GROMACS .gro file of C-alpha atoms in nm:
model
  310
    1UNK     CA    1   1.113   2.093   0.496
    2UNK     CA    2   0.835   2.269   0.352
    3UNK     CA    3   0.496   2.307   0.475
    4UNK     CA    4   0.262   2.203   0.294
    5UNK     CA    5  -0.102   2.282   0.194
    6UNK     CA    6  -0.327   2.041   0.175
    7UNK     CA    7  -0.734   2.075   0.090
    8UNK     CA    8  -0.988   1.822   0.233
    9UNK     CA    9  -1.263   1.750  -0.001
   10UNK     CA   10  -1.554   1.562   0.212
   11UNK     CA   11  -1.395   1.718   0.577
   12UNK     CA   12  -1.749   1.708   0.700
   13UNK     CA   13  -1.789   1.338   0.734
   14UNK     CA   14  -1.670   1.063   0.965
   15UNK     CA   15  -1.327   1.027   0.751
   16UNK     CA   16  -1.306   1.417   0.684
   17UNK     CA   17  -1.337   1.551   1.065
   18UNK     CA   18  -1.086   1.281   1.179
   19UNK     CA   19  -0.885   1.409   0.909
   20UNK     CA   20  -0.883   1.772   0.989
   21UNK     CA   21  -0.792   1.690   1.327
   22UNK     CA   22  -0.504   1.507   1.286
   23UNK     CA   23  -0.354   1.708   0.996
   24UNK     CA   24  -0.429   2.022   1.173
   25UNK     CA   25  -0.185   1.909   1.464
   26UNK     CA   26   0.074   1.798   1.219
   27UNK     CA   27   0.369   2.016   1.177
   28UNK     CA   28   0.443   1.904   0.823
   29UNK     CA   29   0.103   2.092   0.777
   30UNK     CA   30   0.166   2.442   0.688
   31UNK     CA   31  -0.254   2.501   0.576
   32UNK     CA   32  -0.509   2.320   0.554
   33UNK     CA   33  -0.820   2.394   0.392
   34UNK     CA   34  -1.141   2.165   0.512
   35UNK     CA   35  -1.385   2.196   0.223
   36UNK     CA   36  -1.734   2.112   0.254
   37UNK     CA   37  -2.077   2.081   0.029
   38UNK     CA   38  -2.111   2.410   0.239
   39UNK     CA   39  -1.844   2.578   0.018
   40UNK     CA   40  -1.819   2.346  -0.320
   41UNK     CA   41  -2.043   2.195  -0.492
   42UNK     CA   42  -1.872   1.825  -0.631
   43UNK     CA   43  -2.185   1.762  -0.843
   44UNK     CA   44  -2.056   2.040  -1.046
   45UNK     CA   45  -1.782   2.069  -1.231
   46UNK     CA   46  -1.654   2.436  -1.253
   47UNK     CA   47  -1.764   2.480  -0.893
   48UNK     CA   48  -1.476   2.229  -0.827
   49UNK     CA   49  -1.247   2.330  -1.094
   50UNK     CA   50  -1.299   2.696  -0.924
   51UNK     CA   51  -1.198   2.574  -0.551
   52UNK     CA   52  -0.879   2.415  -0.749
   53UNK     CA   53  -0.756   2.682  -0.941
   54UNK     CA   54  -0.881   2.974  -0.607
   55UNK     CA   55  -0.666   2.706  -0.367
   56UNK     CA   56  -0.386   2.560  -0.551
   57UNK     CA   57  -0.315   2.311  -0.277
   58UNK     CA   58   0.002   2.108  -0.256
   59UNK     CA   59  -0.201   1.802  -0.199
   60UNK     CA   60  -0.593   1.688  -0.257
   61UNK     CA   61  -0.702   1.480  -0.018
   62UNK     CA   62  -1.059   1.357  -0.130
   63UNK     CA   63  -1.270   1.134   0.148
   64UNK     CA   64  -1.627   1.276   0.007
   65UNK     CA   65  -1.859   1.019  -0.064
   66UNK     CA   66  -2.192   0.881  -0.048
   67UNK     CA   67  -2.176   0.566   0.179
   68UNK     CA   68  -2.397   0.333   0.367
   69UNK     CA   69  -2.429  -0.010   0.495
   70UNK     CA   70  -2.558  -0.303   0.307
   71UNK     CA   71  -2.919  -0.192   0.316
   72UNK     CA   72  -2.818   0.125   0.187
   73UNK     CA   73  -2.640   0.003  -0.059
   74UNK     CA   74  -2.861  -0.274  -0.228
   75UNK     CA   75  -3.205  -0.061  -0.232
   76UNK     CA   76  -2.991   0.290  -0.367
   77UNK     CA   77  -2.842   0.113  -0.628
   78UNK     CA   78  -2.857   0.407  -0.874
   79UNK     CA   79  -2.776   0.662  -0.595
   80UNK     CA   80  -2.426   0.489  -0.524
   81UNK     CA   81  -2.318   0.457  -0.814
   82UNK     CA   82  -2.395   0.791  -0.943
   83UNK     CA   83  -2.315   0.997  -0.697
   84UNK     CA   84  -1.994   0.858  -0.630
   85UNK     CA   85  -1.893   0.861  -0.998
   86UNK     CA   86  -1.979   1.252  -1.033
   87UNK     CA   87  -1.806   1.320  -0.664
   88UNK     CA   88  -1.462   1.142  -0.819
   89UNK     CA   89  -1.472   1.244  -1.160
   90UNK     CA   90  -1.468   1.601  -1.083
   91UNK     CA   91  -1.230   1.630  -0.816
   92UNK     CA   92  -1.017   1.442  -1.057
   93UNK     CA   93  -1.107   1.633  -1.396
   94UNK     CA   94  -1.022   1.946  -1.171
   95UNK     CA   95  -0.705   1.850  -1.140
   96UNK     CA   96  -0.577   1.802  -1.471
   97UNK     CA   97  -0.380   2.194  -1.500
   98UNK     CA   98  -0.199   2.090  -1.155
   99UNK     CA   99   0.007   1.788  -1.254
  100UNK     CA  100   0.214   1.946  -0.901
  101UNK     CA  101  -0.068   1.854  -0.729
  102UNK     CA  102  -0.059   1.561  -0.520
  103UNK     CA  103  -0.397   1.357  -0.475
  104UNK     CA  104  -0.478   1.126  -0.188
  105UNK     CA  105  -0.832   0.914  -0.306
  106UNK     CA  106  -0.966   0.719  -0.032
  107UNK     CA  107  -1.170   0.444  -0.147
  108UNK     CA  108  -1.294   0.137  -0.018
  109UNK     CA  109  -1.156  -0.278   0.035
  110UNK     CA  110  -1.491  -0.324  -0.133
  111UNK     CA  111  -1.314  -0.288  -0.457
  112UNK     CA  112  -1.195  -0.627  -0.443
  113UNK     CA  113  -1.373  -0.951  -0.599
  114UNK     CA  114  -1.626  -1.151  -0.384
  115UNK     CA  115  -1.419  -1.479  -0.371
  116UNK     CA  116  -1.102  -1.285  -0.379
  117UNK     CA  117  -0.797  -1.510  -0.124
  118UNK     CA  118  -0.801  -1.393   0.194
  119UNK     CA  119  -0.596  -1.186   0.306
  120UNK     CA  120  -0.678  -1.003   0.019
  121UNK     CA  121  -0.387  -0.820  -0.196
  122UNK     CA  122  -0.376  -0.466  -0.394
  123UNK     CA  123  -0.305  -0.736  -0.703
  124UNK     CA  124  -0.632  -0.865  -0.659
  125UNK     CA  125  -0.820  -0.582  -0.819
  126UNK     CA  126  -1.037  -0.638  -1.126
  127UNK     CA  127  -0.984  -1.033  -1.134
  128UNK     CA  128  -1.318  -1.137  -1.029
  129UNK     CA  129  -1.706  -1.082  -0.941
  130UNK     CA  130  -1.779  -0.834  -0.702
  131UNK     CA  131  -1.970  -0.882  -0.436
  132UNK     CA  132  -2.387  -0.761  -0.517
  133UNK     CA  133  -2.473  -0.600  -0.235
  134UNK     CA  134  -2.263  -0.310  -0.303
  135UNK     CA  135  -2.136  -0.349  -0.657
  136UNK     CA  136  -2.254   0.025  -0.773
  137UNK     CA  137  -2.033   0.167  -0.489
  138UNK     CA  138  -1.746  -0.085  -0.559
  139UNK     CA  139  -1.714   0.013  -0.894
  140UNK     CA  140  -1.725   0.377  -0.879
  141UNK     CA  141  -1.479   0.355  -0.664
  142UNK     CA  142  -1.292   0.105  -0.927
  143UNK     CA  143  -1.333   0.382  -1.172
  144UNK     CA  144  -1.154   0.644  -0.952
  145UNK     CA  145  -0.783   0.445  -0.931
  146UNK     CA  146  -0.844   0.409  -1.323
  147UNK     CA  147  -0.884   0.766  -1.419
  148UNK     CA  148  -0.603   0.822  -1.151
  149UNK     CA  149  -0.421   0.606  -1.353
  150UNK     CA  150  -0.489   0.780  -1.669
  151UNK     CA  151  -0.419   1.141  -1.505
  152UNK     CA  152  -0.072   0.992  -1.410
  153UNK     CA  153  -0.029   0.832  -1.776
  154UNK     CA  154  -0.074   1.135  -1.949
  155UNK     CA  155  -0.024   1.393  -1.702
  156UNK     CA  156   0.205   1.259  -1.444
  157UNK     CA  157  -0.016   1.308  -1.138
  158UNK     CA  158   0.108   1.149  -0.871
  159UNK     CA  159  -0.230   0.942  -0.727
  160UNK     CA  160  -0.209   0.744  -0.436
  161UNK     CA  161  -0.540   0.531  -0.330
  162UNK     CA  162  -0.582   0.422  -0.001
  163UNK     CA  163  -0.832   0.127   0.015
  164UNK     CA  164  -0.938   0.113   0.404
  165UNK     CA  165  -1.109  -0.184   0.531
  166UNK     CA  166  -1.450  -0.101   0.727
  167UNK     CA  167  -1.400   0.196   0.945
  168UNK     CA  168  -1.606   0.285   1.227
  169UNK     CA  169  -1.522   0.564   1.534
  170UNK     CA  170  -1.675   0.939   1.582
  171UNK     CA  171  -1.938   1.087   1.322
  172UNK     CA  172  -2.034   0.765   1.203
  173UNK     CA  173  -2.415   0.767   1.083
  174UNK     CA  174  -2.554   0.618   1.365
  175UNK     CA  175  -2.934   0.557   1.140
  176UNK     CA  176  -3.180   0.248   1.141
  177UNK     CA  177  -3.127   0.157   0.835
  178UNK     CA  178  -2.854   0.312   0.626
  179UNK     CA  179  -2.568   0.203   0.889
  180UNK     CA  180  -2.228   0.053   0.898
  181UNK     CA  181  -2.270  -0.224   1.072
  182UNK     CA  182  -2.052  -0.032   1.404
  183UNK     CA  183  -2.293   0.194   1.442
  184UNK     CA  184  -2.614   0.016   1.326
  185UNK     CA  185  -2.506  -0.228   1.634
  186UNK     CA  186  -2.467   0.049   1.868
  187UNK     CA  187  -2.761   0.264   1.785
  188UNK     CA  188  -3.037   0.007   1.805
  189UNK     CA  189  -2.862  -0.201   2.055
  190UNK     CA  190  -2.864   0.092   2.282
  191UNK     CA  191  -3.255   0.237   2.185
  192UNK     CA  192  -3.305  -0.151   2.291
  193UNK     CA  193  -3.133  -0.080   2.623
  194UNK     CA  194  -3.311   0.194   2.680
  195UNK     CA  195  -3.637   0.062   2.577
  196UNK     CA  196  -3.593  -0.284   2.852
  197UNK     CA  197  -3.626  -0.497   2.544
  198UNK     CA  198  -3.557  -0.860   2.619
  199UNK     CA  199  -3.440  -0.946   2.216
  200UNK     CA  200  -3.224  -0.743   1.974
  201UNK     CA  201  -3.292  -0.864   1.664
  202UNK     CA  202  -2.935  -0.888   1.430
  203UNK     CA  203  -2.991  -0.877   1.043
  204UNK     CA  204  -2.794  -1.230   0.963
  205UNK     CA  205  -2.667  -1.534   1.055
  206UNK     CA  206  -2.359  -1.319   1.229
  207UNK     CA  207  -2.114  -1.599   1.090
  208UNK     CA  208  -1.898  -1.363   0.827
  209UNK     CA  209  -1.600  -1.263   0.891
  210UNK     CA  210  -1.458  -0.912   0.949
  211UNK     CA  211  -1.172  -0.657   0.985
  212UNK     CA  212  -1.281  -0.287   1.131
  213UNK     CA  213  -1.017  -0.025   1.114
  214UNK     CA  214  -1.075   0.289   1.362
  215UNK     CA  215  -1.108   0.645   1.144
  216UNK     CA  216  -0.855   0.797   1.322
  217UNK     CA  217  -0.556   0.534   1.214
  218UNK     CA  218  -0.701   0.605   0.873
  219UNK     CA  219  -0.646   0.953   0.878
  220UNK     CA  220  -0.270   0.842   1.046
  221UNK     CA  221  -0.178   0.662   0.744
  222UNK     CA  222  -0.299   0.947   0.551
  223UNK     CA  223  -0.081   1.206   0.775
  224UNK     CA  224   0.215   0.938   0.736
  225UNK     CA  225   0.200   0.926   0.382
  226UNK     CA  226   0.180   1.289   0.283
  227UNK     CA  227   0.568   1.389   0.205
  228UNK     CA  228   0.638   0.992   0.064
  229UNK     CA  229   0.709   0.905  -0.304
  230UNK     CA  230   0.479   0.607  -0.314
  231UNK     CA  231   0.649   0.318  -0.571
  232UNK     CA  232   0.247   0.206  -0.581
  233UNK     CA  233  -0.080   0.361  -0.633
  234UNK     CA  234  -0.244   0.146  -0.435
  235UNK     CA  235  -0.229   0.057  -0.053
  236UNK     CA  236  -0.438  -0.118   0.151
  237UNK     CA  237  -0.522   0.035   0.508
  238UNK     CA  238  -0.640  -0.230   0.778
  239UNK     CA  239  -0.587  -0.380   1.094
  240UNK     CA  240  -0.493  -0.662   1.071
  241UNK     CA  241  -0.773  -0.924   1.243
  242UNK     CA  242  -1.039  -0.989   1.198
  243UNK     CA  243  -1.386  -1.091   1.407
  244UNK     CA  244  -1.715  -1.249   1.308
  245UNK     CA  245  -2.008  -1.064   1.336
  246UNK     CA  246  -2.154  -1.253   1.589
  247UNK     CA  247  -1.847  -1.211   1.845
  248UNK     CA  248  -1.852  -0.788   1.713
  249UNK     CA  249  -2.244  -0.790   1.825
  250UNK     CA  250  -2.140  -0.972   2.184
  251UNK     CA  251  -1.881  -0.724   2.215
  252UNK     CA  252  -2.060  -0.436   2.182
  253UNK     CA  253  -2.340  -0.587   2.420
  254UNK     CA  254  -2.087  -0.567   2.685
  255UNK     CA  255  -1.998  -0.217   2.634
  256UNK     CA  256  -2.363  -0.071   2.644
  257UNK     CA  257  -2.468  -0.313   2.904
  258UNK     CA  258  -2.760  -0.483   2.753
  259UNK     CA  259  -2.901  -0.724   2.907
  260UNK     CA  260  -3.110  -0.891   2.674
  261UNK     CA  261  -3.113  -1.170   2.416
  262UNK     CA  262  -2.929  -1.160   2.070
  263UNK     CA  263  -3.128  -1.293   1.809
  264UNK     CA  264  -2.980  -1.336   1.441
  265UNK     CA  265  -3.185  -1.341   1.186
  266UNK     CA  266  -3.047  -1.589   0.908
  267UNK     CA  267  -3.342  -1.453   0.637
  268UNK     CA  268  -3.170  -1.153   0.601
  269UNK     CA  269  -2.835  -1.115   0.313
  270UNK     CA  270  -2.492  -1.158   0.515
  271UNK     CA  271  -2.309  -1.030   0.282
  272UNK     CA  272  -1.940  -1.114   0.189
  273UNK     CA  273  -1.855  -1.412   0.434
  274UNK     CA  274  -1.482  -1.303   0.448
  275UNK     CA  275  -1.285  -1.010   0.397
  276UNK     CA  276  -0.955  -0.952   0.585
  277UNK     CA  277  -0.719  -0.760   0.344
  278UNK     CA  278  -0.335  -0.751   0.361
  279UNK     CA  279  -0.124  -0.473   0.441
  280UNK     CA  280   0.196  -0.530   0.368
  281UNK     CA  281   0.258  -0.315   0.140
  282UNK     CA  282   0.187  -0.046   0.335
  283UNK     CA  283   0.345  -0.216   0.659
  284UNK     CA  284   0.667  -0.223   0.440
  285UNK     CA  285   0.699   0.163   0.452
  286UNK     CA  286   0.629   0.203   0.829
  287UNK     CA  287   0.281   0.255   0.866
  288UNK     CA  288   0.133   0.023   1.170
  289UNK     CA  289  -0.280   0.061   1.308
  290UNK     CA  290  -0.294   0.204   1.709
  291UNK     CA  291  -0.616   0.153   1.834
  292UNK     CA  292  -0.769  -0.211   1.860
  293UNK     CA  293  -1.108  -0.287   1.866
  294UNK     CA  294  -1.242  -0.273   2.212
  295UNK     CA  295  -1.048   0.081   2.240
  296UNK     CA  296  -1.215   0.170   1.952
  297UNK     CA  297  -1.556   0.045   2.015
  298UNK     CA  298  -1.575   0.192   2.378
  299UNK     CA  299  -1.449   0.586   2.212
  300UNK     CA  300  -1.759   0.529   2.003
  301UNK     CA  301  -2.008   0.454   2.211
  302UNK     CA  302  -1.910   0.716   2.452
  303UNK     CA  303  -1.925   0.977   2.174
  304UNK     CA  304  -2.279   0.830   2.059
  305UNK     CA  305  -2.390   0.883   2.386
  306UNK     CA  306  -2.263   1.232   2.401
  307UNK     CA  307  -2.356   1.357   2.060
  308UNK     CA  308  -2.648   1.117   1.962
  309UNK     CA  309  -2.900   1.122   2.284
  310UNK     CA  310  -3.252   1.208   2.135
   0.00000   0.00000   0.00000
């Protein structure tokens, strides 16, 4: 079988380094080039359209994006939106003169409608309201399987969209208020640990459920799918359970060892109370997560507290 070369748009960020570890140990990987804002700029069109036609890879994998927690994403509306749109529209307009081209978008379960059935199926897409906190994001991602769509309508792209469910694990942006809620958890929690605090304050009523999926099965699914002829565009990537945010904040209490009170704060927006998303679809091919929560959670924390120590 050939090798094949593959280019990483976004290989600096959580998603991207995972990827460029994985791929690089793959032997179905014959080159692999990790591109960076350092390199292209994918604000700007003909800087992207020049990477493309300089590289020619055999596959486009693009995990660039501007991302945040709920915080971040309800106060930089315009930001969100924006960005993301530029970021997708580019890679994608790129790609037009290399119908050869395979590209891998990575997107978001946030796609899917607020009051969508849970589990929640690719089929669900576009039949309901999103949900507000992060609409902007949500749709710009939307807008990237459609123009896929149209690239493979007229062109005959082949576009595959992954649609992961929230991912957490190394390089996560452990911040105060622009967090995940993984990291968010971890960072304070731990600053509270240090600091003897007897509270930890938790934005919400920590009733909502949810599914975390760790980066590096992402970036699996990713590896697993490069050299398959998809039937679908669109696969969901998730683990399968799912935990309310309450039980996620006791759990991650245990692994830093603080010994303080949690205190959720029910004033504060708890966003979608539900989202587990189905993946059978991608189950069906062969695909299956590795790395369960606590496994996860306890590789994170121990590379916070290795990379993240101020």
């Amino acid at each position: 079988m050939k090798k094949m070369k593959i280019m990483i748009f976004g290989s600096k960020g959580m998603v991207g380094r995972s990827l460029v570890r994985i791929l690089s140990n793959s032997d179905t990987v014959g080159e692999l080039i990790a591109s960076s804002r350092d390199d292209t700029n994918l604000f700007s069109l003909d800087e992207t359209m020049l990477k493309m036609k300089k590289e020619k890879p055999d596959i486009v994998i693009n995990a660039a994006a501007k991302v945040g927690g709920i915080h971040a994403n309800n106060t930089k509306r315009t930001e969100f939106i924006f960005q993301n749109l530029k970021i997708n529209m580019n890679i994608l307009e790129a790609s037009i003169s290399f119908p050869e081209t395979k590209i891998i978008n990575l997107g978001s379960s946030c796609i899917y409608p607020l009051n969508a059935e849970n589990p929640i199926k690719e089929d669900s897409l576009m039949t309901g309201e999103l949900e507000p906190t992060n609409s902007p994001y949500a749709i710009a991602k939307i807008a990237a399987i459609e123009m896929g769509r149209a690239l493979n309508k007229q062109y005959s792209h082949q576009v595959v969209n992954l649609m992961p469910t929230n991912l957490y694990g190394p390089y996560d942006n452990f911040s105060e208020m622009d967090s995940h809620v993984i990291p968010g958890l971890i960072m304070r929690m731990h600053k509270a640990k240090v600091a003897s605090n007897d509270t930890f304050k938790i934005w919400g009523s920590g009733t909502p459920l949810r599914e975390f999926l760790y980066v590096d099965d992402l970036a699996e699914a990713v590896l697993f799918l490069l050299d398959k002829s998809c039937e679908n565009d669109l696969y969901n990537v998730g683990f399968g359970e799912e935990i309310s945010i309450m039980d996620l904040a006791f759990k991650i209490k245990n692994i830093i060892n603080f010994q303080g009170e949690l205190d959720f704060d029910s004033s504060m927006p708890d966003g979608n109370p539900r989202k587990l998303i189905d993946t059978t679809r991608l189950n069906d091919l062969g695909w299956r997560p590795i790395t369960n929560l606590d496994t996860g959670l306890e590789q994170t924390y121990r590379w916070y507290l290795e990379n993240n120590i101020n």
